[in-house]
Coordinates of C-alpha atoms and ligand atoms in Angstrom, one line a residue:
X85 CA 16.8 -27.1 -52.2
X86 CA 14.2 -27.4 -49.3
X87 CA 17.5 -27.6 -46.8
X88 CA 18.8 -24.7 -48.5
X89 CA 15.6 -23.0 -47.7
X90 CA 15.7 -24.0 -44.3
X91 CA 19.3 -23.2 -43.3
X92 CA 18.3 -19.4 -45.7
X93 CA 15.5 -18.8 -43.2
X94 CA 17.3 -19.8 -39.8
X95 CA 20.4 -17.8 -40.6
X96 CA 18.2 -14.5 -41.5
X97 CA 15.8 -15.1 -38.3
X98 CA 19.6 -15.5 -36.3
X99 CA 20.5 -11.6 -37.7
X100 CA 17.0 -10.3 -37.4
X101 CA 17.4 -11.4 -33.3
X102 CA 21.0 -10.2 -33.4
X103 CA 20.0 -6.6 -34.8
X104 CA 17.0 -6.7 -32.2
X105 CA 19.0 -7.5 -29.5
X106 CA 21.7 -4.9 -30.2
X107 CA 19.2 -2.2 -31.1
X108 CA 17.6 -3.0 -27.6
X109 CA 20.8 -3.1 -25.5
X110 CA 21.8 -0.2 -27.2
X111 CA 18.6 1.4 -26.1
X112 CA 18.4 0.1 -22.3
X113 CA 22.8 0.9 -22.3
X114 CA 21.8 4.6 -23.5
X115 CA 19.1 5.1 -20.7
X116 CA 20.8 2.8 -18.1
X117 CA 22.6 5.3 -16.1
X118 CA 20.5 6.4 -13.3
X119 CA 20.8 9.5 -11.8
X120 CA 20.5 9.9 -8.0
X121 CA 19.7 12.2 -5.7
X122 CA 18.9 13.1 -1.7
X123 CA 17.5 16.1 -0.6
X124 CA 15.6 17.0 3.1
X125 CA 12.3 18.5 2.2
X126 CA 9.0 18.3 4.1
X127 CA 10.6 17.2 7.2
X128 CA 12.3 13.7 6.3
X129 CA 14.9 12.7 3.6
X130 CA 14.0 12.6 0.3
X131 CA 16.0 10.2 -2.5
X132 CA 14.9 9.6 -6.4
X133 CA 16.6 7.4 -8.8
X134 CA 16.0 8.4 -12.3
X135 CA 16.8 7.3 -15.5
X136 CA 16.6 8.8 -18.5
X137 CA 18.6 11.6 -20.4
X138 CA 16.9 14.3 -18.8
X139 CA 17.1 13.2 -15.1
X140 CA 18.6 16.2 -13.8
X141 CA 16.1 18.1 -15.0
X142 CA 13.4 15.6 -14.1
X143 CA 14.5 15.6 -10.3
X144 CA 15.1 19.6 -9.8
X145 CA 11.4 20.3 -10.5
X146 CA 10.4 17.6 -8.4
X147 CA 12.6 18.8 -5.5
X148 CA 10.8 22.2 -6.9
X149 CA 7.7 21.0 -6.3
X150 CA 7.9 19.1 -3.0
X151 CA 9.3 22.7 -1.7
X152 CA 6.4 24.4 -3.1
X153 CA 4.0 21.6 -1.2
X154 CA 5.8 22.1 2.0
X155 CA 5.4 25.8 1.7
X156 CA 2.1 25.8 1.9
X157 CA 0.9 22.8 4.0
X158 CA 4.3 22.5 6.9
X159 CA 2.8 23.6 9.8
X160 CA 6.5 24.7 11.1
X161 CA 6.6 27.5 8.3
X162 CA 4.9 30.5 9.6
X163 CA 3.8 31.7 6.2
X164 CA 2.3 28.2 5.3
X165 CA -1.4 28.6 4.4
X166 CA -1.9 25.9 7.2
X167 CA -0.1 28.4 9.7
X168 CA -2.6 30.6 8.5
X169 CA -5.4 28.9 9.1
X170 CA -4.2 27.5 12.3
X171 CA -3.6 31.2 13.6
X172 CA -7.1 32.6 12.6
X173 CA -9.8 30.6 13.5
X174 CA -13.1 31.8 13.2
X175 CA -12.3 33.3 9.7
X176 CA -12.2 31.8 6.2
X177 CA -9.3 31.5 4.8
X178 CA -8.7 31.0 0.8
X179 CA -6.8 28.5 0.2
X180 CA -4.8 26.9 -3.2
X181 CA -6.2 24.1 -5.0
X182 CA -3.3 21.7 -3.7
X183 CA -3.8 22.5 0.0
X184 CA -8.0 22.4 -0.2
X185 CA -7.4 19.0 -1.6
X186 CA -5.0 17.7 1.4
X187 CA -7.6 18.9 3.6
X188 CA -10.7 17.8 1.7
X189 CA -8.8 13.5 1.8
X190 CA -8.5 14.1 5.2
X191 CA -11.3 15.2 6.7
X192 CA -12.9 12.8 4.3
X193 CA -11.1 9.8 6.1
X194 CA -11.8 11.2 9.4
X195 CA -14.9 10.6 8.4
X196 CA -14.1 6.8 7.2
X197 CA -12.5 6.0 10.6
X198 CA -14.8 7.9 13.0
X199 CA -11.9 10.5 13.8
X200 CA -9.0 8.3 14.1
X201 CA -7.1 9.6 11.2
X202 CA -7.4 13.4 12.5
X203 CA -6.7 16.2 10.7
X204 CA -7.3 18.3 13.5
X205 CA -4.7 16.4 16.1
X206 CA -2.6 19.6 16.1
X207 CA -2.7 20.6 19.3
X208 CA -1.7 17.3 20.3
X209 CA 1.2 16.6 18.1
X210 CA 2.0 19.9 20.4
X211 CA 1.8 18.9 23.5
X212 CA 4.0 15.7 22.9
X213 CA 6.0 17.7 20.6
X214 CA 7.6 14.0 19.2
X215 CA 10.7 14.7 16.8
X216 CA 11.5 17.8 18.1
X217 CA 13.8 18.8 21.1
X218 CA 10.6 19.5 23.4
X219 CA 9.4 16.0 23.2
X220 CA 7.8 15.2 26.7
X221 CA 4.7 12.5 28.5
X222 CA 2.8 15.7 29.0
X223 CA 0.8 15.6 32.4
X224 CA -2.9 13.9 32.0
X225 CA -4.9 17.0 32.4
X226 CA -2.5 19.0 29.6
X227 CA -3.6 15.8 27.5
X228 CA -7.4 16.0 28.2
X229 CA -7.4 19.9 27.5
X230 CA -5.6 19.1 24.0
X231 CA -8.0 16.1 23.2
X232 CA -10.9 18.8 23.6
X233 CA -9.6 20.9 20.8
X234 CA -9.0 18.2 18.4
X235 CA -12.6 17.8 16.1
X236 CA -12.6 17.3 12.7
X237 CA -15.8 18.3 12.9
X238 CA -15.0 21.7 13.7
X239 CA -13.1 22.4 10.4
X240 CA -16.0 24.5 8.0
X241 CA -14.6 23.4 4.1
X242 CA -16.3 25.7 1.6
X243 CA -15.8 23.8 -2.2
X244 CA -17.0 26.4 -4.1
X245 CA -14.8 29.5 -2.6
X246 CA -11.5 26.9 -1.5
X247 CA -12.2 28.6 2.0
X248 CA -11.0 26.5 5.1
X249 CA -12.3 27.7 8.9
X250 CA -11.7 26.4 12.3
X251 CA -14.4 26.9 14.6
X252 CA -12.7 26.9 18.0
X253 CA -9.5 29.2 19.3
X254 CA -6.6 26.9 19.7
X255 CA -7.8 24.6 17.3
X256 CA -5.1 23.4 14.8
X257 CA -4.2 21.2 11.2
X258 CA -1.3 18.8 11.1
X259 CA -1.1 17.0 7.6
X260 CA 1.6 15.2 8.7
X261 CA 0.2 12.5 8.1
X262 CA -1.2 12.7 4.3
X263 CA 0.7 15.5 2.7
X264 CA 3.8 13.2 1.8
X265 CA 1.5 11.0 -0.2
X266 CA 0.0 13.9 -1.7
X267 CA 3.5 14.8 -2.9
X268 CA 4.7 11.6 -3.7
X269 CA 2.0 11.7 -6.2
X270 CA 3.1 15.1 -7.8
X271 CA 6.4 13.7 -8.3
X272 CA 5.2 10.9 -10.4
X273 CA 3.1 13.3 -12.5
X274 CA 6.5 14.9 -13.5
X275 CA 8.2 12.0 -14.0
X276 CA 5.3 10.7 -16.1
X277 CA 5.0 13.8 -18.0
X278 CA 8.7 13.8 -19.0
X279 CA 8.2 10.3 -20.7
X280 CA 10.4 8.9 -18.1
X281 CA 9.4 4.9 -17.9
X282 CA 11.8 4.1 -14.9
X283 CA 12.3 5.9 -11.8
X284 CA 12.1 5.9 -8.0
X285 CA 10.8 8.2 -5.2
X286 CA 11.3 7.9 -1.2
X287 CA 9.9 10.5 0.8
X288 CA 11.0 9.0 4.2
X289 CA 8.8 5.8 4.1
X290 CA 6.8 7.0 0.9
X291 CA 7.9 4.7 -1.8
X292 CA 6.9 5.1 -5.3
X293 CA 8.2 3.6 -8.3
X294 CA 7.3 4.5 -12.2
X295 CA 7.2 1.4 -14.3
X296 CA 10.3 -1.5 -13.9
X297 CA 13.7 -1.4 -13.8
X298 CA 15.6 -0.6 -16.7
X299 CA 16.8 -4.5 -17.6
X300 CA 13.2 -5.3 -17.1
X301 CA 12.8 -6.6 -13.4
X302 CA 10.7 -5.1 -10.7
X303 CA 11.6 -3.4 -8.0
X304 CA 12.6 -4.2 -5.1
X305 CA 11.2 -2.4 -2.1
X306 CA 12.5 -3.2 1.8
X307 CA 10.1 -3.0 4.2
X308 CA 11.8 -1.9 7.3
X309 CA 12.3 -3.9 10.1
X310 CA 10.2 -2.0 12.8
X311 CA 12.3 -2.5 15.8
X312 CA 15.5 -1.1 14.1
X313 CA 16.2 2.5 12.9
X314 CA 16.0 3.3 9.1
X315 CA 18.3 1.0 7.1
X316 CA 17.2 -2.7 8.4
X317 CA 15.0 -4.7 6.2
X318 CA 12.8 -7.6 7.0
X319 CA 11.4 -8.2 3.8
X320 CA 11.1 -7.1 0.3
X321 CA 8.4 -7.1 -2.5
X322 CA 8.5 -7.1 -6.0
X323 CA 6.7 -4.4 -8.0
X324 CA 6.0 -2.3 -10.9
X325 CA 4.1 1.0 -11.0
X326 CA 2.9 1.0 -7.0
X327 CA 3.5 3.0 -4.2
X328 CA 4.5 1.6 -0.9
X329 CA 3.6 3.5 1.9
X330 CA 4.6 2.4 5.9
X331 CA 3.7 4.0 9.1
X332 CA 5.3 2.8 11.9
X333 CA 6.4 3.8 15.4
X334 CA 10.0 3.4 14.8
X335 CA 10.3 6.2 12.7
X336 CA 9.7 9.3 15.3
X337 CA 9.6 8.6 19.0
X338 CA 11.6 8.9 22.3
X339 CA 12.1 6.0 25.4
X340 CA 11.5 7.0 28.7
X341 CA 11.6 4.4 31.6
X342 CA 11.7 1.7 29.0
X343 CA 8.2 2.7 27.1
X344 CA 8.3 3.9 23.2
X345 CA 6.5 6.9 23.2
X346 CA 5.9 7.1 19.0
X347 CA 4.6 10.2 17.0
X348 CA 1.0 8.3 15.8
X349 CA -1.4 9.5 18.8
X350 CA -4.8 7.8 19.1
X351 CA -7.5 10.9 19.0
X352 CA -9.8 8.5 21.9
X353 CA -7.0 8.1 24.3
X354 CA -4.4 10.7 23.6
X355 CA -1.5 9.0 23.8
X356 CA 1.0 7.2 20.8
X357 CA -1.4 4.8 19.3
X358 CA -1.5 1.4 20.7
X359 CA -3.4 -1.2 18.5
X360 CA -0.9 -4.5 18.3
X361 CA 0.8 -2.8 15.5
X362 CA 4.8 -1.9 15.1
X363 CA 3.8 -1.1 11.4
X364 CA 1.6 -1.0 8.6
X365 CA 2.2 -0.9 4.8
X366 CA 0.2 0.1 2.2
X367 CA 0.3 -0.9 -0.9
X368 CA -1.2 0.6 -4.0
X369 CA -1.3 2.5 -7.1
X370 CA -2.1 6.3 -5.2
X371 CA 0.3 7.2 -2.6
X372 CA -2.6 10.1 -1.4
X373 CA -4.3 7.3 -0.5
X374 CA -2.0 5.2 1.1
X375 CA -0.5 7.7 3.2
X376 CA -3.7 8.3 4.6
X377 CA -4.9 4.6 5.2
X378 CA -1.4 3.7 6.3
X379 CA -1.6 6.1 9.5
X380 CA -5.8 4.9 9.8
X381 CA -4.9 1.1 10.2
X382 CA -1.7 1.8 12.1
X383 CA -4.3 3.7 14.8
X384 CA -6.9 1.1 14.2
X385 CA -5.1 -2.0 14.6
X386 CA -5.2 -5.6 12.8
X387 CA -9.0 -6.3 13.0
X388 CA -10.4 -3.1 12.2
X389 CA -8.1 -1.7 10.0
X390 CA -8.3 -4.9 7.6
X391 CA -12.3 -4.5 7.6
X392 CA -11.6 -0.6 6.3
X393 CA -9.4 -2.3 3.8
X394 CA -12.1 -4.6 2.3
X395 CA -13.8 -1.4 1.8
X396 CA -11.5 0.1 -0.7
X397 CA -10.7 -1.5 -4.0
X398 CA -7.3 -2.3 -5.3
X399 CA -5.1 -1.8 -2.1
X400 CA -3.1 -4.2 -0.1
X401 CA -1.5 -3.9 3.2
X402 CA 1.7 -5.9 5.0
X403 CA 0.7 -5.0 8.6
X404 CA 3.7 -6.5 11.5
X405 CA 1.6 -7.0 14.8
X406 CA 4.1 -6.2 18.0
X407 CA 4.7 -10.1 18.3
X408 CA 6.4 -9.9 14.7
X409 CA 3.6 -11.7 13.2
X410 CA 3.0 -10.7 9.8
X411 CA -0.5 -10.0 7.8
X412 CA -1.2 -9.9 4.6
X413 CA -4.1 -9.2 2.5
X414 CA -4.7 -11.8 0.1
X415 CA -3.3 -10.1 -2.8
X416 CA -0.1 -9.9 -1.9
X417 CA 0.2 -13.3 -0.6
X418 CA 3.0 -15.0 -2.0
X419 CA 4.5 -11.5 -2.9
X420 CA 6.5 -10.9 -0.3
X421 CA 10.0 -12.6 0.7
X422 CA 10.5 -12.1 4.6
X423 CA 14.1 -12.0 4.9
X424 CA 14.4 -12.5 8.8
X425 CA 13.4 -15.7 10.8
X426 CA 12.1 -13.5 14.0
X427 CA 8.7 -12.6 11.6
X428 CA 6.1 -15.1 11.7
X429 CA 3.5 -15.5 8.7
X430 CA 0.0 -15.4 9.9
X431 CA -3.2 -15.8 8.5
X432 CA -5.4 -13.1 7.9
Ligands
AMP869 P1 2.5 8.9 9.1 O1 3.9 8.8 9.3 O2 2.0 9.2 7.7 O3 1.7 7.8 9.7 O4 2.0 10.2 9.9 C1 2.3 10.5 11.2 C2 2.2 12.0 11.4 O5 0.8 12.4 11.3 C3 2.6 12.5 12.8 O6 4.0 12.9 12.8 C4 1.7 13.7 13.0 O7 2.2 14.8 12.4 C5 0.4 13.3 12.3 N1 -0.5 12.5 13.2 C6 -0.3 11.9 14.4 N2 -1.4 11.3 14.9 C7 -2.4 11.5 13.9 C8 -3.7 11.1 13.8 N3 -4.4 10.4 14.7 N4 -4.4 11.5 12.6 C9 -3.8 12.2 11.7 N5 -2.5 12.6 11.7 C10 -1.8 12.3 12.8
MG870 MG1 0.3 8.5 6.6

């Protein structure tokens, strides 16, 4: 009778495991086609994976959105409200809630890096005009006129009225390097909203991915190999819910007489930034954030950049110095799998 029991209980514990394992490939088979999608918007290629049945929907308002963020902060678009700044200075100009905040973050790590990150760079990015057909080693007194306009310091923020002035004529914003995080972060508020647990977002170097792969694995994000074009990974990491962010100086620039001339300028010197780094990569749960710190540390190099890291909780950085050593903060150690025997491991 007691075998009987036995064999009764291990024969009903075998269905109940069959019907739960049925019921939850039916469930991860229902939602397990992904949809994808590529798109240019705010200047760079933009791809999402999503799964779920609304996907479609899920990935036209976030295309939606990023439109509507480039509208108003792409300094290309004349009717941008950071055209509008740029082309009145001396007068307050209203602003919307999403561009005020851009400009708030950065002025606010301006501040944390003594004016590396820049916000106000614009007349530089200008002058070089990197990514564009006019790109050019402008003349060192161009570059010294430029450098005088470019004070974060001059840009007047007014909380209460959303007002944004720049003191001096010929003064000008570039969010270049912060609105993409910014973005990346809407995106995942629609995803979240729409009760979508799996998804991915590149916004040209802007990773972000929503919970785990649909069988229940992270995901795998490449981090680019910096002396390639897009395409070439080095290494990977393993993660759920985090944003990966890189800047690095492969991924705007022209050669002239054998020198990389990148699109990351150094406010001090004027020229493409030149701290030991060919990239840095940020990784964390806020892609604002991370956007932000990823250009800081890029400009600020190994040493100091790692020191403005301690600073700020919960964020981890991959950084490849220009011998193809690699750092790693110590959480992530053991995280990442470099895929290429020219990178080196170092120690912090
Ligand atoms: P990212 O790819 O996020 O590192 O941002 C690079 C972009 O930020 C450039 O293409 C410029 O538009 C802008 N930028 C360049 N130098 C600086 C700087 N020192 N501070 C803030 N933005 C910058
Ligand atoms: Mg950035």
């Amino acid at each position: 009778m007691k075998v009987a029991k036995k064999i009764y209980i291990a024969v009903l514990l075998i269905v109940v495991v069959m019907i739960t394992f049925t019921a939850c490939q039916n469930k991860r088979e229902n939602g397990t086609q992904p949809k994808d999608a590529t798109t240019f918007l705010m200047g760079t290629v933009v791809q999402m994976r999503v799964y779920g049945s609304n996907a479609q929907e899920i990935i036209d308002n976030s295309f939606a959105r990023l439109r509507e963020i480039e509208n108003e902060m792409s300094t290309n678009i004349v009717s941008s409200e950071i055209s509008r700044i740029n082309t009145h200075p001396g007068e307050d100009i209203k602003v919307n809630a999403d561009t005020y905040r851009v400009i708030k973050k950065a002025v606010e790590y301006a501040n944390l890096t003594n004016g590396k990150f820049n916000p106000a760079i614009g007349p530089l990015v200008k002058l070089w005009g990197i990514g564009t057909e006019n790109a050019r080693v402008p003349a060192e007194d161009e570059i010294k006129e430029a450098l005088k306009l470019v004070n974060y310091q001059w840009i007047d923020l007014d909380d209460e009225q959303m007002t944004v002035m720049l003191e001096k004529q010929g003064m000008s914003l570039d969010l270049g390097a912060i609105a993409k995080g910014y973005a990346a972060d809407e995106v995942r508020r629609i995803v979240k909203d729409s009760r979508v647990v799996s998804a991915y977002v590149n916004l040209g170097g802007n990773v972000l991915v929503i919970g785990e792969k649909p069988d229940g694995t992270p995901w795998k994000v490449g981090i680019q190999d910096p002396r390639h074009n897009r395409g070439n990974v080095m290494a990977s990491i393993d993660v759920r819910d985090k944003t990966l962010v890189t800047s690095g100086n492969y991924e705007r620039y022209f050669e002239m007489d054998g020198v990389i001339y990148h699109h990351i300028l150094d406010p001090d010197t004027g020229y493409p930034a030149d701290s030991g780094l060919l990239s840095c990569t940020i990784i964390t749960t806020d892609s604002f954030d991370a956007d932000a710190l990823s250009t800081s540390i890029f400009i600020l190099g190994p040493a100091k950049g790692l020191e403005l890291l301690e600073e700020i909780d919960g964020v981890e950085a991959m950084l490849i110095t220009k011998d193809l050593g690699i750092i790693l903060s110590s959480g992530i150690e053991g995280e990442v799998d470099i895929l290429n025997d020219d990178f080196q491991l170092n120690g912090m």
